[in-house]
Amino acid sequence: MIKIIPLGAGQDVGRSCILISIGDDSTGIKNLMFDCGMHMGYNDERRFPDFSYISKTNRFTEQLDCIIVSHFHLDHCGALPYFTEMCGYEGPIFMTHPTKAICPILLEDYRKITVERKGETNFFTSQMIKDCMKKVTAVNLHQTIKVNGDDDLEIKAFYAGHVLGAAMFYVRVGTQSVVYTGDYNMTPDRHLGAAWIDKVRPDLLITESTYATTIRDSKRTRERDFLKKVHDCVTQGGKVLIPVFALGRAQELCILIETYWERNNLNVPVYFSAGMTEKANDYYKLFINWTNEKIKNTFVQRNMFDFKHIKPWDRQYLDLPGPAVLFATPGMLHIGTSLEVFKKWAPYPENMVIMPGYCVAGTVGAKVLNGDKEIYIDAYNKINVKLQVKNLSFSAHADAKGILQLIKQCDPKNVMLVHGEKAKMEFLQEKIKRECRIPCYSPANGETTIIDTPLSIPVDVSVDLLKRHLTAQKLPLPTSDDKIDITKIKPVNGIPIQGILTMEPDQIPKLMDVNEAIRDTNLPLRELTFEFIKSFDPNKIDTSTRTDIRTQALENVYEKVRKALKDDVNEVEIIKNSSQIKIRSMLIRISDKNSNSFNISWNYKDENLANYVMSIIDNILPE
Amino acid sequence: MKLHPLSRNLRRNCFLIKLMQMNILIDCGLDTSYFLEFPPRDIIGSKAQQHASVSVEVSSNISDHSDHTSSSNDAILENKENDKKRRKLDHLIDSTGDGSGGAGGGVRRRGQFLVETPEFSSIDWNIIDFIFITNYNHMLALPYITEYTNFKGKIYATEPTVLFGRQMMKELVHFFGDSVLKSRTHSQPGSTNIFTGVTADWNVARSLYSIADIQSCIDKVRPVRFGEHLNLYELEVTAYSSGYCLGSANWMIDCGGEKISIVSSSSTVQNIHPLPFDETVLNNADVIILSDLRDKDGARFETILIEIGNCVANTLKNKGNVLFPCTMNGIIFDIIGFLSQHLRAVGLRGIPFYAVSPIAEESLKYSNICGEWMCTERQQKMYLPDNPMHHQDMIEQSLLYYASRADSSLQEKYQEPCVVFAGHPSLRSGAAINFIRKWGNNSNNSIIFTESEYDCEEAMSAFEGLQIKPIYLPIDIRLTINEVTNILREKKPQHVLIPQKIIKESGNIRPNLPNSFITLYECLDIVNISINSQFVRTVMTENLASNIELVNLGKDSLIASLNGTLNIHNTKTSLTSAENQLNQQRYVCGEFDVSKLINELTEQIYGCRIDEFEEDKRNSRFI
Ligand SMILES: [Zn+2]
């Protein structure tokens, strides 16, 4: 049984935090938390998940086995220092290396805005962020981690695209498993590869659904569109503002602009608002292995994150005449450089703002996207919006097609949608139920979902027996492929296995080969043979030639049995000669004494097979 | 399990392992120790340098000693002698010029360096399923397999092993490759013969592969990460850090519950850049195969490092230059970092370092993006983000320059006194020779040998009468047999396999590992190991369990015949319901009540006869 409660991201975007309980009697129940995010839309206690669901008495460390953080975006990790340093959770936390590196930078940025600009107290401190990060265990992609050294609780990260270091996590407890995607992108972009997961067949896939109803046009078209808009605007002498988040989309768009500028020999200045940018690019340079193949393979000759055309922004450029392109943070225009520049450039129709990402409701960015012509920043300040507003979906989330693609890739038994808007989720939920024919859930925050998983009973199998069966199954290796393709290596599946199961009180049942059982457990095994005389009516035999009627009857039996066994049981050898047929221990032979009859004998161990064969014989040889 | 070691050189692994029906090759090292027996490359074929004072030790393997003549004082005579010696040394060179010479048709062209592959002649490449590489020092013979045989299996190595392995192959071909081969069209598999030369006792000396072969070979290697469980049919194979160099691995092969650990070049030396040795690979191992052990105890790593620092500082203070003949990877990264700090500490600021090798740029840059494969302190730097490799800081501060050759590209930034790192450590090719020629006649200069692989004196013996000061400070961080046994004592493996040559007296080992069988192996041995593991844990589904008919044997022991389906998925086996009940075998066990059986049978079936063979078959049960 798997129990899931979203503390955030249930029918909502923001504050991702999902609790799961998973396990059975043999493994014990494990409790995990996927992501520990904050909500951009709130400034009160609603910005953090309501952790009292886990424990009313703050005994979080006892209650939770671990926290897994999917990527560095604040809506996935923003509440982490609060939870570890102010609520007292001291258990393990897992994230990838780039996430561990970049996460504290964003947390510090968030802390500064909240405490220093908004003047809030009772917030986590810089030291708390540092202390929190010390508790984090960094993981590599595909590395299997046994949490707390527990053989029954394993986690494994898969590449998720989306942002540098973003990962999906596979969690296995005994025979039950869950995949949590975090945010992911199924199409590669200029700097990151596409998400990819093995066919892990989890009991439950928890997937984001930000773009649940969107099917986006091709990446190329969007890129061309973006470049054309920028180029047109600067050709007319306008200024282009591109509000971005410092890490992620920014690097992708910079690579786009950089290559376009170079190819077209443009000299219109391109700026990037200072601060985190350079540092952000340093992260990309050190974690080249997490970007895409092309960047990886060429980085010795040219590091894609050393931009030639893109210069740091200086506030004094604000009033310079002439065209320019500026990437400025933050992406939602709610504060900082992007808002400052927006105020300046918004009143002029030759200028343009390109919104490449998602904006939380209530932010200036959301209002701009909404087409508002007058925007109040506060009670006294109003901006007249006359510049051109373009929205280009560059947000690296999977669209509906991508989500379905991921479902096919990992082949889950159940799907749960989170991190999306309620109405859109409902649409996708129906689509998944219809197209994939699997149950799909989309619970609200605080709502408990229970998913039944098949019970499984532990058994100790003798290595001898296991080997005998595996060796019998000589597997064909794929023939020479030019490219090695891991997906062609298929797990061994469906080998018929036979054995003796023994159970002693308070012990795990043992499965072994029959001979092993006799040898090791002194199993008093007896031989029991049945013999049967089957007579038949010679007039009812189908005969085509003038051969001996008994030979013909034997031939008929052989043909029918062979055909039936071929369809129903493979790997059964049927041997026939002129007077008898042998199937395992079963012997059908023409009787010496009685005319028009067969002597049929078998060992009790093949009772099932013998019964089956007898029923066929009765059918074709009526008495 | 069968083990078949194929390499004569203890520092170049190659093992064939047969496990169930799988054939696995571990490593395929290339023996390059013969390089020392050839004259340095810049001398060959160069008439202008015929007068250079060259003396080459004629050594055991390749030529016979019978007509070895001692050197003469007469210059003219000496030249003749050298010529003769060289020809003798190169006895495979066809001195008659008509192409008929050389035993078995193995003719070596003038100036061609031969290398020795492991003994591949007995291998049927068709049946090799997998190759696992432990580190880049043990993979240089790989192109012979992938490009010149019909090998169709899969090859696995860690990401850095793939990167650095490619670089090492490239360097080798640049230094010692045959220029004729560069124009050779890509050869077809099966044309092995053109590569096989002949030496006196080993039919495997070969000329080097081409640059095109390298890329094609490397493309066939699948990169993996530490702790990534590979599920290859019934095997679960995992690489764990060996602490020796970036990405160096020890492999654990789990074959249906039987665990075989392959321990290659490993190090427990503290404060070096790679991720430390991970003992997980030894846990619960049934068989441990040890290889590439250090054969003698040496000075502590820190002591040698300080000694190196002092030698370099003293040379520089005397206005001399320092040459390190080395390969541009591994421990040299630690030496560069240490030297830079040491020189600053002793007041020698701004001394330029030069790394001269065809792979210097790649190697220096790639190593810096492998932070995830480094020790904790370096990972911490990466998180900041700082360069985890100090040499990257030096490159950015113009304190370290790289060049592929000692040519004009280096000239621009070149200034003395300086410290030069240049290949090849054998001093038979590469820029190291240029610097020896340049600095050889000044006793203020030093040449420091830090590599333990090539005998320093033999390497220097090609250059006679030089004033440059040779300093031998070899660093060998590999585990010694004593260090390994100390680690293994706790682990209590069933079997430990140790290379014969590494142990002078095995009597010293056995008392230290009282719980293990110790087997010493030699090249070309076939070692048979039987492992006595008994049971492996798996699970069965509720569905299968509910169909099992248990029979009580008394004393609460239950028994049943089980007919199911064995599935292996994601390393986990499970038992599910059988697809066909006809396969089920049934048994009679316990005491047998004949009269009761007769009674019951006669009640139901007319005319049955029961033959009784034993008297006391009572109270039996059907399972
Ligand atoms: Zn995100």
XYZ file of N, CA and C in Angstrom, chain A residues 470-481 488-493 495, chain B residues 21-22 126-130 152-154 232-234:
96
model
N 18.334 -20.189 -14.815
C 18.880 -19.096 -15.622
C 19.758 -19.651 -16.734
N 20.526 -20.664 -16.397
C 21.442 -21.224 -17.394
C 20.667 -21.900 -18.505
N 19.554 -22.520 -18.135
C 18.739 -23.192 -19.138
C 18.278 -22.203 -20.200
N 18.143 -20.969 -19.763
C 17.627 -19.928 -20.641
C 18.799 -19.209 -21.308
N 19.419 -19.822 -22.268
C 20.542 -19.130 -22.935
C 19.964 -17.998 -23.761
N 20.393 -16.808 -23.369
C 19.775 -15.649 -23.990
C 20.550 -15.197 -25.204
N 19.848 -14.892 -26.260
C 20.554 -14.404 -27.437
C 21.053 -12.982 -27.186
N 22.307 -12.758 -27.487
C 22.823 -11.386 -27.371
C 22.454 -10.653 -28.649
N 22.190 -9.360 -28.511
C 21.871 -8.593 -29.716
C 23.017 -8.708 -30.724
N 22.679 -8.784 -31.961
C 23.729 -8.873 -32.969
C 24.447 -7.542 -33.102
N 25.497 -7.554 -33.856
C 26.399 -6.383 -33.897
C 25.652 -5.106 -34.276
N 25.631 -4.216 -33.327
C 25.033 -2.905 -33.593
C 26.163 -1.908 -33.692
N 18.344 -2.058 -25.606
C 18.230 -3.382 -26.221
C 18.549 -4.497 -25.237
N 19.204 -4.122 -24.139
C 19.455 -5.129 -23.121
C 18.192 -5.250 -22.297
N 17.513 -6.333 -22.489
C 16.237 -6.500 -21.812
C 16.418 -7.353 -20.561
N 15.672 -7.069 -19.528
C 15.769 -7.926 -18.360
C 15.241 -9.321 -18.692
N 15.799 -10.297 -17.985
C 15.324 -11.660 -18.180
C 13.919 -11.728 -17.617
N 13.019 -12.273 -18.331
C 11.657 -12.294 -17.831
C 10.951 -13.582 -18.158
N 10.804 -16.779 -16.893
C 11.367 -18.122 -17.003
C 10.532 -19.055 -16.122
N 26.870 -18.819 -17.845
C 27.135 -18.917 -19.274
C 27.739 -17.634 -19.833
N 28.105 -16.701 -18.917
C 28.628 -15.414 -19.369
C 30.154 -15.447 -19.483
N 33.618 -13.879 -30.427
C 32.185 -14.011 -30.610
C 31.435 -14.276 -29.321
N 32.100 -14.975 -28.406
C 31.380 -15.402 -27.209
C 31.631 -14.485 -26.015
N 32.410 -13.430 -26.187
C 32.633 -12.511 -25.068
C 31.425 -11.594 -24.961
N 30.778 -11.621 -23.814
C 29.552 -10.843 -23.643
C 29.826 -9.419 -23.192
N 30.764 -9.268 -22.244
C 30.985 -7.946 -21.679
C 32.469 -7.688 -21.436
N 31.278 -8.602 -30.218
C 29.979 -7.951 -30.371
C 29.357 -7.585 -29.042
N 30.096 -7.792 -27.965
C 29.522 -7.550 -26.649
C 29.466 -6.072 -26.285
N 29.227 -5.823 -25.014
C 29.116 -4.445 -24.529
C 30.319 -4.130 -23.652
N 22.535 -6.725 -16.279
C 22.906 -7.358 -17.530
C 22.504 -8.824 -17.444
N 21.352 -9.111 -17.998
C 20.771 -10.443 -17.845
C 20.758 -10.777 -16.360
N 21.326 -11.915 -15.983
C 21.226 -12.277 -14.569
C 22.313 -11.616 -13.729
